[in-house]
Short mmCIF file of C-alpha atoms and ligand atoms in Angstrom, two decimals:
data_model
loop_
_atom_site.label_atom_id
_atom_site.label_comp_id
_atom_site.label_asym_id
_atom_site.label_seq_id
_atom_site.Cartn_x
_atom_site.Cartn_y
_atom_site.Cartn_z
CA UNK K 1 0.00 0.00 0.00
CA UNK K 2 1.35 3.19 -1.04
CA UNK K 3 2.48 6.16 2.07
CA UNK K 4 1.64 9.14 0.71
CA UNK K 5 1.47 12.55 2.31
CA UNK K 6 -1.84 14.58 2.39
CA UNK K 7 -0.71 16.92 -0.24
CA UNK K 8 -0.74 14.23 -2.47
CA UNK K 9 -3.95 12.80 -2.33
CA UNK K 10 -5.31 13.99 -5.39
CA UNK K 11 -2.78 11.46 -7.30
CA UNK K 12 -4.39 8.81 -5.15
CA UNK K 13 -8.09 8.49 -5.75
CA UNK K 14 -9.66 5.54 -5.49
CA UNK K 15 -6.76 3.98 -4.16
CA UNK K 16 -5.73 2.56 -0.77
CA UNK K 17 -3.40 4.17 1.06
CA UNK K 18 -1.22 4.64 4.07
CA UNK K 19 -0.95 8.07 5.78
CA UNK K 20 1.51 8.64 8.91
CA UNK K 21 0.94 11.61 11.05
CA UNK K 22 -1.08 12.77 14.44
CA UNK K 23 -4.67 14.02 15.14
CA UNK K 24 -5.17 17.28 15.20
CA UNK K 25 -9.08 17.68 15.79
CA UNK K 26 -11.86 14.33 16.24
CA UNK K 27 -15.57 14.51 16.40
CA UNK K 28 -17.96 11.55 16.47
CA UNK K 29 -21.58 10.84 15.86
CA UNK K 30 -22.27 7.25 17.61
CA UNK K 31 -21.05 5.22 14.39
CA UNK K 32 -19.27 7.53 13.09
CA UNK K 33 -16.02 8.89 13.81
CA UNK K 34 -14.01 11.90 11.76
CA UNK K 35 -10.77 12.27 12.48
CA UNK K 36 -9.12 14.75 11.67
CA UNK K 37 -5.32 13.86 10.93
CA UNK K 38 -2.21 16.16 9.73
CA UNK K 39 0.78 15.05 8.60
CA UNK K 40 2.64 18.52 7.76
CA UNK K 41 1.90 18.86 4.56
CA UNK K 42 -2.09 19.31 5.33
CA UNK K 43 -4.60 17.94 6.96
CA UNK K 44 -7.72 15.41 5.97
CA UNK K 45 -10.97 13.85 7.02
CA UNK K 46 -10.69 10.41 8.27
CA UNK K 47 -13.84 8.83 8.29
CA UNK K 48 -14.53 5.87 10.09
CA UNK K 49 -17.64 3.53 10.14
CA UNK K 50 -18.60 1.32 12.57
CA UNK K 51 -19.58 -1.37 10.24
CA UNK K 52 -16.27 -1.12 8.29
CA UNK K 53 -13.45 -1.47 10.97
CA UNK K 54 -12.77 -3.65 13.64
CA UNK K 55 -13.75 -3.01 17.30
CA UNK K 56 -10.71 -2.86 18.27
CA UNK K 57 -10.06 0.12 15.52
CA UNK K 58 -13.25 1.53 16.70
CA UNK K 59 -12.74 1.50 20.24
CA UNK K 60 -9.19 2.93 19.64
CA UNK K 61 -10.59 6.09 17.72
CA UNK K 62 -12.85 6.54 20.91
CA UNK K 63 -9.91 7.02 22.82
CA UNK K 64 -7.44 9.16 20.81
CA UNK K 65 -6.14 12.00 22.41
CA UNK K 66 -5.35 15.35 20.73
CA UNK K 67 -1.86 14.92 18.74
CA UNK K 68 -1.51 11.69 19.17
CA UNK K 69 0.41 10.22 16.47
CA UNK K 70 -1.47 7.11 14.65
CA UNK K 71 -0.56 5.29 11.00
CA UNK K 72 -3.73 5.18 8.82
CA UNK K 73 -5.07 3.55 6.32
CA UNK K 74 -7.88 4.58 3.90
CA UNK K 75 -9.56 4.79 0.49
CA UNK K 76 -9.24 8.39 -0.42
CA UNK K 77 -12.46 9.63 -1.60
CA UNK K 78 -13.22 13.03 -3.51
CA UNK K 79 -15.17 15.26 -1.89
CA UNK K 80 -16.26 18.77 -2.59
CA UNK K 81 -16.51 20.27 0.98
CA UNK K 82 -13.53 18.44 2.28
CA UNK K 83 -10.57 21.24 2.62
CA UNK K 84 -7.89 20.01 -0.18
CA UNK K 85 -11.42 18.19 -1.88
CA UNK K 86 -10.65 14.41 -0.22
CA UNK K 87 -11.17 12.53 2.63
CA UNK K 88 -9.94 8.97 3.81
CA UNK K 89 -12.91 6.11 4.21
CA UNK K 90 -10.71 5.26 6.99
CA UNK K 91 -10.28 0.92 6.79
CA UNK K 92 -7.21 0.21 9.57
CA UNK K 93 -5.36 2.57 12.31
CA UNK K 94 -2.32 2.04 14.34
CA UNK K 95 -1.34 3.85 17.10
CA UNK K 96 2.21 5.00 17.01
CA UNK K 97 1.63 6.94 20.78
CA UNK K 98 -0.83 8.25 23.03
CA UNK K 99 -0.80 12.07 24.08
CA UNK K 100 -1.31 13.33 27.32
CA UNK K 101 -3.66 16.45 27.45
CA UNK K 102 -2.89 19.09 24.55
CA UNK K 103 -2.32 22.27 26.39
CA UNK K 104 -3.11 23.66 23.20
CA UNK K 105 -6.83 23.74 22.35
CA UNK K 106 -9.32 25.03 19.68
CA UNK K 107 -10.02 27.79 22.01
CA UNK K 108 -8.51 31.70 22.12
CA UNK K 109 -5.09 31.40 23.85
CA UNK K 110 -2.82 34.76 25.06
CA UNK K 111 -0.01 35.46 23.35
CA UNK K 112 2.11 34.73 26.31
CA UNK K 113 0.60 31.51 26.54
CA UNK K 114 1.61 30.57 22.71
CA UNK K 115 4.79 31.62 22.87
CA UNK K 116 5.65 29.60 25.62
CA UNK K 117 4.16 26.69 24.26
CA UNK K 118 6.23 27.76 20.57
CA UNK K 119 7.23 24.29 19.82
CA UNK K 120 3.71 23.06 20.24
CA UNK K 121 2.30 25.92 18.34
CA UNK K 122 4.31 25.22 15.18
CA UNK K 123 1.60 22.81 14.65
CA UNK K 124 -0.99 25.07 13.89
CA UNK K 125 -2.41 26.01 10.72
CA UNK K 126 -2.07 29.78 10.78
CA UNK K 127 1.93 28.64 11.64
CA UNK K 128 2.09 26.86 8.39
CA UNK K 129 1.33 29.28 6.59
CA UNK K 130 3.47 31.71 7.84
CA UNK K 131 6.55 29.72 7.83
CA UNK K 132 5.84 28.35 4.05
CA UNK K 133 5.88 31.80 3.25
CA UNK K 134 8.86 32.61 4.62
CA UNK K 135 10.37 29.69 3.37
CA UNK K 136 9.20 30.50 -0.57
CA UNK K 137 10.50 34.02 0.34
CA UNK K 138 14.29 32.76 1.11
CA UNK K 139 13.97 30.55 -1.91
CA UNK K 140 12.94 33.27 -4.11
CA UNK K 141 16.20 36.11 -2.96
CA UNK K 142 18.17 33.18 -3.20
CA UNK K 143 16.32 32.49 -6.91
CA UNK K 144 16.69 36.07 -7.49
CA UNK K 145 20.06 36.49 -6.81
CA UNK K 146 21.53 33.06 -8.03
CA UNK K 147 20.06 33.99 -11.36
CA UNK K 148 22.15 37.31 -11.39
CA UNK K 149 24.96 35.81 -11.68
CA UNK K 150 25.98 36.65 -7.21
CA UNK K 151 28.22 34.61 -5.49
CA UNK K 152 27.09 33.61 -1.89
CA UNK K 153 29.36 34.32 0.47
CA UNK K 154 28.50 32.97 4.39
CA UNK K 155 30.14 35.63 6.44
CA UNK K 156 30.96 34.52 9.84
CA UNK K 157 28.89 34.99 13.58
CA UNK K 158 31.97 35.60 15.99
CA UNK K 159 33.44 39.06 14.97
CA UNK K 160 36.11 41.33 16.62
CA UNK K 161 34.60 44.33 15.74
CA UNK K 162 31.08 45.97 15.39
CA UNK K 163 29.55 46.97 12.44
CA UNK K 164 26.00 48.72 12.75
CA UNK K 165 27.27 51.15 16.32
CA UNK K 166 28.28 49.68 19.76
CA UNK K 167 25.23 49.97 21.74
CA UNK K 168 23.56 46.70 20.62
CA UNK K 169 26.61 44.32 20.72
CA UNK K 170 26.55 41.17 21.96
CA UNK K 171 29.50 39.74 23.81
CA UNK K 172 31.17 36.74 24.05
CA UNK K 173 34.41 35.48 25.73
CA UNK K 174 36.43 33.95 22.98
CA UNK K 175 39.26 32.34 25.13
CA UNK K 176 41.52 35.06 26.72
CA UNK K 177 39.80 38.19 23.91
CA UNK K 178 36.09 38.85 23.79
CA UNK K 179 34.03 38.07 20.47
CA UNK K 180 30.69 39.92 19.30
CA UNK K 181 28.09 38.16 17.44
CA UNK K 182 28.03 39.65 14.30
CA UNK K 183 25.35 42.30 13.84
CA UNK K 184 25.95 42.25 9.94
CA UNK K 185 27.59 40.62 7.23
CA UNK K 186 28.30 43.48 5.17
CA UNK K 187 31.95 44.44 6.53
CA UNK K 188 32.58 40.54 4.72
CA UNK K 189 30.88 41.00 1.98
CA UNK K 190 32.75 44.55 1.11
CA UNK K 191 35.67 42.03 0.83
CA UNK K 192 34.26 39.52 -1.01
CA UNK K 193 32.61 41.78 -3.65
CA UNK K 194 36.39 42.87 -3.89
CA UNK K 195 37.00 39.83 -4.96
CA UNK K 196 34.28 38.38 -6.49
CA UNK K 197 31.98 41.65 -7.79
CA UNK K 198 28.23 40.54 -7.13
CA UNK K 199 27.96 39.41 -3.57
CA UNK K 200 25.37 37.99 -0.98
CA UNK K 201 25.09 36.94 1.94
CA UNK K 202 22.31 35.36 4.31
CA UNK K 203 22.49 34.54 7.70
CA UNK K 204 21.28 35.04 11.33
CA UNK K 205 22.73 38.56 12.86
CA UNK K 206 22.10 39.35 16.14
CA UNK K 207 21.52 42.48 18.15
CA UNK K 208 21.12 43.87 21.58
CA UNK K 209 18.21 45.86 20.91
CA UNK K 210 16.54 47.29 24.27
CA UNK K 211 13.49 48.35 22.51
CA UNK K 212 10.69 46.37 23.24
CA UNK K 213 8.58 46.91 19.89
CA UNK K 214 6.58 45.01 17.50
CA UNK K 215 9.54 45.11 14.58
CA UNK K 216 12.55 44.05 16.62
CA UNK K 217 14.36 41.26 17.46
CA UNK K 218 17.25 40.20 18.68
CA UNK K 219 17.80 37.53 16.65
CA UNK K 220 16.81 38.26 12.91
CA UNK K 221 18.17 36.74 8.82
CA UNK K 222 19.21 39.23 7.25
CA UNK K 223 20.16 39.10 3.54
CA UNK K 224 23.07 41.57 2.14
CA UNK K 225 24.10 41.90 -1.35
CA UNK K 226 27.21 43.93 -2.33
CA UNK K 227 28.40 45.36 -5.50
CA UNK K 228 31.21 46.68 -6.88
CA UNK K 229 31.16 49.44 -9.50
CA UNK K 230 27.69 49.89 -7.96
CA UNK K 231 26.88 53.27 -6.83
CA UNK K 232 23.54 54.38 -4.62
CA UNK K 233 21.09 54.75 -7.86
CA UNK K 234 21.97 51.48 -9.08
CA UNK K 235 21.60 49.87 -4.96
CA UNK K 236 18.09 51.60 -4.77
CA UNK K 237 17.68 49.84 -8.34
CA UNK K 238 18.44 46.76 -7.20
CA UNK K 239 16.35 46.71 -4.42
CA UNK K 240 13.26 47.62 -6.12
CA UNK K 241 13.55 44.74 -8.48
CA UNK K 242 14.56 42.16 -5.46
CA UNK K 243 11.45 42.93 -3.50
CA UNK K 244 9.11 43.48 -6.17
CA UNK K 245 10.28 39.71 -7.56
CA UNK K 246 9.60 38.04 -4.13
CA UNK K 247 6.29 39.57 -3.53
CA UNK K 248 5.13 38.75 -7.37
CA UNK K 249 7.05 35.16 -6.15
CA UNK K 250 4.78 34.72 -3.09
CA UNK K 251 1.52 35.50 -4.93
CA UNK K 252 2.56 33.29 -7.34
CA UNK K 253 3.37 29.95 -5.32
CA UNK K 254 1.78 30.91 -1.80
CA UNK K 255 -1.93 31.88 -2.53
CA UNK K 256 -3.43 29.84 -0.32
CA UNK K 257 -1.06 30.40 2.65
CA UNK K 258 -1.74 34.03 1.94
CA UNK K 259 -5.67 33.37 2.31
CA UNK K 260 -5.00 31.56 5.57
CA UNK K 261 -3.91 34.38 6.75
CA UNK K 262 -6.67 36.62 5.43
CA UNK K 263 -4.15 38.53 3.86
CA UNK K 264 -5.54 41.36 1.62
CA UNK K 265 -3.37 40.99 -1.38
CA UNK K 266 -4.58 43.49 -3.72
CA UNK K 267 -2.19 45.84 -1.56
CA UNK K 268 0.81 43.46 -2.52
CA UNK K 269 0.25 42.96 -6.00
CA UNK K 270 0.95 46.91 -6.65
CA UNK K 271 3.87 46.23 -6.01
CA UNK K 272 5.86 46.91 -9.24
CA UNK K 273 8.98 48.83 -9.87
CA UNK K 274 9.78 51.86 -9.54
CA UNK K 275 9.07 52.79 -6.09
CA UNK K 276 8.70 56.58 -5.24
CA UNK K 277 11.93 57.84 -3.87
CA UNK K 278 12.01 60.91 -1.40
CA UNK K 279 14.81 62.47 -0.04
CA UNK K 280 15.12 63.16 3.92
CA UNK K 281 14.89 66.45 3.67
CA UNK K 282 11.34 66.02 1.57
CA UNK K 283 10.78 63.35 4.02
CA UNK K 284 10.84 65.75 7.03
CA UNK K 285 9.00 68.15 5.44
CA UNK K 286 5.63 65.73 4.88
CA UNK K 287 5.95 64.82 8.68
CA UNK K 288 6.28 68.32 9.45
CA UNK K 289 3.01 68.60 7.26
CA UNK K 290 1.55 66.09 9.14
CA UNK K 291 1.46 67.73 12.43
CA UNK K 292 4.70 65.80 13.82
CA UNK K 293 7.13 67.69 16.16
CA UNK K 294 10.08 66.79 14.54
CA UNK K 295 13.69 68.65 12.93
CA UNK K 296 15.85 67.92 10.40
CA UNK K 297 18.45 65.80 12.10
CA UNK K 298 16.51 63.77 13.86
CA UNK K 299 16.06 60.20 13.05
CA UNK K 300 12.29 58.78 12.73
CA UNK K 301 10.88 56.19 15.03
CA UNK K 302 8.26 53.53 14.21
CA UNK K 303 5.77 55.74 13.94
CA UNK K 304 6.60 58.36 11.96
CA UNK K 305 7.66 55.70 9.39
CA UNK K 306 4.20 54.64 9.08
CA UNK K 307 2.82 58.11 8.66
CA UNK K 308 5.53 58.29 5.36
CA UNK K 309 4.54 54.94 4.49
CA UNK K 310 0.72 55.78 4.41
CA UNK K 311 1.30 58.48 1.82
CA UNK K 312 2.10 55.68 -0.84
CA UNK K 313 0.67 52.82 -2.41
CA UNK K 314 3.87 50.93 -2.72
CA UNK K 315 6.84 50.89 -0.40
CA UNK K 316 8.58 53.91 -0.76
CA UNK K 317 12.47 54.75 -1.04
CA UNK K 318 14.08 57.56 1.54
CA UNK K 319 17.18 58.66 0.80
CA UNK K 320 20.20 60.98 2.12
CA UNK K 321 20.25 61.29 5.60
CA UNK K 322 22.12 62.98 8.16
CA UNK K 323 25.49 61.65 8.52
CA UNK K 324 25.24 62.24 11.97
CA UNK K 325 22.50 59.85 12.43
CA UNK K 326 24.03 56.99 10.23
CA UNK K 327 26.90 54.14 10.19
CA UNK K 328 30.61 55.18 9.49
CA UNK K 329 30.91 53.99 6.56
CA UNK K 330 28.16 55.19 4.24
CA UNK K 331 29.75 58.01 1.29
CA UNK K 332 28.94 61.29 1.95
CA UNK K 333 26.91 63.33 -1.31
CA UNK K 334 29.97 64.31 -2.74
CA UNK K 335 27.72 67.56 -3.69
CA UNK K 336 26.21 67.85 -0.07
CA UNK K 337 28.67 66.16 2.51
CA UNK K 338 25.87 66.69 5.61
CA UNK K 339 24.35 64.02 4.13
CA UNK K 340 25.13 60.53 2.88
CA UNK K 341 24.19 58.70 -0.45
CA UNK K 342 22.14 55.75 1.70
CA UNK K 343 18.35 54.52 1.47
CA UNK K 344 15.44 52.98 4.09
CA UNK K 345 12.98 51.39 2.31
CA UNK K 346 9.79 51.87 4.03
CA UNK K 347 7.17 48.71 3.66
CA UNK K 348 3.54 49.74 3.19
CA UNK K 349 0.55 49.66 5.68
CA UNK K 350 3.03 50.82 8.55
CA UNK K 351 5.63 47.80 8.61
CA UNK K 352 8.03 50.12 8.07
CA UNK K 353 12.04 49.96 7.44
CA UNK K 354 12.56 46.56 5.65
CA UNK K 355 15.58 47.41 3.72
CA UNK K 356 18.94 49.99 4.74
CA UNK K 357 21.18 50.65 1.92
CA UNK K 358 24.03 52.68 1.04
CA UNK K 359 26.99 53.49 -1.15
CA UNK K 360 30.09 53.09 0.83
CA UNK K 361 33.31 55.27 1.72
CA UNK K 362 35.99 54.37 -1.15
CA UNK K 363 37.90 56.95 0.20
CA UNK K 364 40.97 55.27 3.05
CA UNK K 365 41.37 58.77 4.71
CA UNK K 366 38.22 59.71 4.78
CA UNK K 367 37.28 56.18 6.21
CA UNK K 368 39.84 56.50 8.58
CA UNK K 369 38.63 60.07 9.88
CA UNK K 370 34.76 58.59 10.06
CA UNK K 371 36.40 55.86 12.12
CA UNK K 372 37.80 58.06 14.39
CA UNK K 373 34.69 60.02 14.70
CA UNK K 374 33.09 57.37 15.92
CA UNK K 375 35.51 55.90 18.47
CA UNK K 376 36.32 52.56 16.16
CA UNK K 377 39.72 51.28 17.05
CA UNK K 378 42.17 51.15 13.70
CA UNK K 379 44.12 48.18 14.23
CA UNK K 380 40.32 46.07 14.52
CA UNK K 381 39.60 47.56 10.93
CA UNK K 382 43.05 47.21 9.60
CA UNK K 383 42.00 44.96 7.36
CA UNK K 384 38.77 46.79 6.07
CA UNK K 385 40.87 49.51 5.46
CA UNK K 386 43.37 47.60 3.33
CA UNK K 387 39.92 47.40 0.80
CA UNK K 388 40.65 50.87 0.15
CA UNK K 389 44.06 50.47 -0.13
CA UNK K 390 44.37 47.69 -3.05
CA UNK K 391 41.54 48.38 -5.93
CA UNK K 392 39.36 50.50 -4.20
CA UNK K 393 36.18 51.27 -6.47
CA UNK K 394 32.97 52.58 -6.00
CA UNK K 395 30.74 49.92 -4.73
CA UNK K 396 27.02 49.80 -2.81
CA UNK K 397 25.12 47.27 -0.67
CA UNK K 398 22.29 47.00 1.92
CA UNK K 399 20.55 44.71 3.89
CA UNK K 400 17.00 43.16 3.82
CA UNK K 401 15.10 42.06 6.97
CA UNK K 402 13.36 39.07 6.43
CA UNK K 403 11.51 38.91 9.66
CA UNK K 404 9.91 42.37 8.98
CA UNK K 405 9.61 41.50 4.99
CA UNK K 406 7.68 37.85 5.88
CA UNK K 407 5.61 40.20 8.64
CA UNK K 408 4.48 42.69 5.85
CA UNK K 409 3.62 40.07 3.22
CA UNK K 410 2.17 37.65 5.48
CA UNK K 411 0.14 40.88 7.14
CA UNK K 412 1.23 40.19 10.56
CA UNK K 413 1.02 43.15 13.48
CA UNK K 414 4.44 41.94 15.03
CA UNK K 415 7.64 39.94 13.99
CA UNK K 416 7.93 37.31 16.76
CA UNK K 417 5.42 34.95 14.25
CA UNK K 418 7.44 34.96 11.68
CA UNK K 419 10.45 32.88 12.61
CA UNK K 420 10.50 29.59 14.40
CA UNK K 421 11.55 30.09 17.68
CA UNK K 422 11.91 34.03 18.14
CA UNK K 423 14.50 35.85 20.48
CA UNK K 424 12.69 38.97 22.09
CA UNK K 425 14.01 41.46 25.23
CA UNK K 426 12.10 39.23 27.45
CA UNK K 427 12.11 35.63 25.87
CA UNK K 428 15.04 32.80 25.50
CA UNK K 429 12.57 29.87 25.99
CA UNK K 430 12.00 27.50 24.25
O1 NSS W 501 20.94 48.17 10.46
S1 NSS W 501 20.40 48.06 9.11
O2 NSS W 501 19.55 49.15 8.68
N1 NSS W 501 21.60 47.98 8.05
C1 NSS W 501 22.63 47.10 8.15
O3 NSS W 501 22.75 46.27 9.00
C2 NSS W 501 23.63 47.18 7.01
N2 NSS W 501 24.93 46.69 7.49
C3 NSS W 501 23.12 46.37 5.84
C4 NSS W 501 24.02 46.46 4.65
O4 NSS W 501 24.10 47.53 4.07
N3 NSS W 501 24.66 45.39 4.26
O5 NSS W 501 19.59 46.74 9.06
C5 NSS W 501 19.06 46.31 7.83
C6 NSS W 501 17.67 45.73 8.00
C7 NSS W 501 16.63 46.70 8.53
O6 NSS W 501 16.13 47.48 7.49
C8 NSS W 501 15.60 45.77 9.10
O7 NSS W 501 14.77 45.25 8.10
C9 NSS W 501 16.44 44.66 9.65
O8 NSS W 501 17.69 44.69 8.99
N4 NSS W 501 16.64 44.78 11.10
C10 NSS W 501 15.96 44.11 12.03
N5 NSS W 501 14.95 43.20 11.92
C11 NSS W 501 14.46 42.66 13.06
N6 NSS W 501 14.92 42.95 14.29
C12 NSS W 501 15.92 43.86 14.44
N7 NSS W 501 16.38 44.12 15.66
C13 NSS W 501 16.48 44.47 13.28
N8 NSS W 501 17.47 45.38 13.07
C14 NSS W 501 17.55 45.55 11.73
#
């Protein structure tokens, strides 16, 4: 007898088969019993007769406990109202083992509640769908880039030196020096697009953030492509065209995850290249506009990100900040040095910054002087340095969230859903 997995069934009709997997829901009606078993791919009717099965099979049904795991065997039958359109006439069942009392129930649960039960809570549909999502999202950057001709490049997790400021650095002992988990890849991938000219990397980076929101995490994939020759119009360029092809991507393959989640999609299907592109300056100007207390100089929060956001249909570029408020080694405007030639792209429907870009310092002296600026020690850099010493060309890069991209496609109001087992300010468990 064939195993197959529920996805399959519709090469299966008619036919007897085998299907391995747990329960995930049961109701009876005296001589009949549905079960309803998942298997990770999806989840079907089992129905089982009284007449059809032995007692023992019967009797066993009776007692099944939530998530128990049981081996199955059925005639899979089509069925118009059934969820993938089949069901199982349900002929033999083994069980593989009992479960004790599923903490998890059909019933509302807190938030709190779920997340401490996050290995348990994988199981559930809505946690599917999310996950499948993200996973067709890292297929289709990798897709994306692969098929540009970029060479991946893993960058590694224990660095000497930081990379996106101090403040968020986590420390390690690394025998008798100290190690920081890397908080990007991009210092790496500068060197490798030195050697190599199209660059990516994608990995986890990790980052001390004491702000307790609904975008942040301390724990986050990040994906950073780096170019050489590149300068900030062709970075914003890129970007457009990498996040327009994973959204058209998830629409394409992930339809019905995206209805599971009840995810209005006529939102993502606008977007389509090019994206608007504002400068900070404009940018301060509309919040201004807006009624928000803020002057140029100041960096936005969450909120006033939204408030941008709302003024477009598709995610919107910003562009040239304050070098003040930005990392060492973006290039200032060679025709306005306050600011620097970088880019936040702000998601739609107030997800905010999913993307920071910029074109970086070719410059060793100036490099140096930025350095100094902002207390980095020179002999921990020596080597990024000596990228501006041999060859040094124009090149650009940034770096994509994919917690807060999966969040905005999926429609989600926070990030912790959309990776396995998040890392927040106040959660290490599971
Ligand atoms: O700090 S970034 O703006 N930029 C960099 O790290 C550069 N070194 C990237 C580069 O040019 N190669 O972070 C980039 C993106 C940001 O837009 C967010 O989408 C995401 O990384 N990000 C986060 N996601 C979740 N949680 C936290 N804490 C977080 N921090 C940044």
């Amino acid at each position: 007898m064939a195993q197959v997995y529920v996805e399959n069934l519709n090469q299966h009709e008619g036919e007897e088969v085998t299907i391995k997997g747990w329960i995930y829901n049961k109701r009876s009606s005296g001589r009949i019993q549905f079960l309803m078993i998942r298997d990770g791919t999806g989840i079907v009717q089992g129905v089982m007769v009284k007449s059809e099965v032995s007692s023992e099979v019967f009797a066993l049904g009776k007692e099944l406990m939530q998530e128990s795991s049981i081996i199955a065997q059925g005639i899979v039958r089509p069925d118009e109202r059934a969820p993938g359109g089949y069901e199982l006439t349900i002929t033999d069942l083994q069980l593989v083992h009992m479960a004790e009392e599923y903490p998890i129930t059909p019933k509302e649960h807190g938030t709190e509640f779920l997340m401490d039960h996050r290995h348990l809570w994988l199981r559930s549909p809505r946690q599917h769908a999310i996950l499948r999502v993200r996973h067709e999202i890292i297929k289709g950057i990798r897709d994306f880039f692969d098929e540009r001709g970029f060479v991946l490049i893993d960058t590694p997790i224990l660095t000497p030196a930081a990379c996106e400021g101090t403040t968020t650095l986590f420390e390690t002992d690394y025998f008798d020096d100290k190690a920081f988990l890397a908080q990007s890849g991009q210092l790496y991938v500068e060197a490798a697009a030195m050697a190599f000219g199209k660059v990516y990397c994608f990995g986890p980076t990790f980052r001390a953030e004491k702000s307790k929101t609904r975008r942040h995490l301390m724990e986050f994939w990040m994906i950073e492509p780096e170019v050489a020759y590149a300068d900030h119009e062709d970075n914003m360029r890129l970007q457009e065209d990498l996040v327009s092809f994973v959204v058209q991507r998830v629409l394409t393959h992930r339809l019905a995850e995206l209805e599971i989640l009840e995810r209005d999609i006529s939102r993502l299907q606008n977007v389509v290249p090019p994206f608007p592109r504002i400068s900070y300056d404009e940018a301060i100007e509309r919040l201004q506009d807006a009624g928000v207390d803020i002057e140029w100089g100041a960096d936005f929060g969450g909120g006033d990100e939204t408030i941008l956001a709302e003024q477009f249909e598709r995610p919107v570029f910003v562009h040239r900040y304050p070098a003040t408020i930005k990392a060492f080694y973006m290039k200032p405007d060679p025709e306005r040095p306050e600011v620097v030639l970088c880019d936040d792209l702000l998601a739609p429907e107030g997800y905010g910054e999913i993307i920071g870009g910029s074109q970086r310092i070719d410059d060793p002296d100036l490099l140096k002087q930025r350095m100094s600026e902002h207390d980095l020690p020179e002999e921990t850099y020596a080597w990024y340095l000596d990228l501006r010493r041999y060859g040094s060309v124009p090149h650009s890069g940034f770096g994509l969230g994919l917690e807060r991209t999966v969040a905005w496609i999926c429609g989600l109001p926070h990030v912790r859903e959309t990776i396995p087992f998040p890392r927040l300010i106040n959660r290490l468990y599971p």
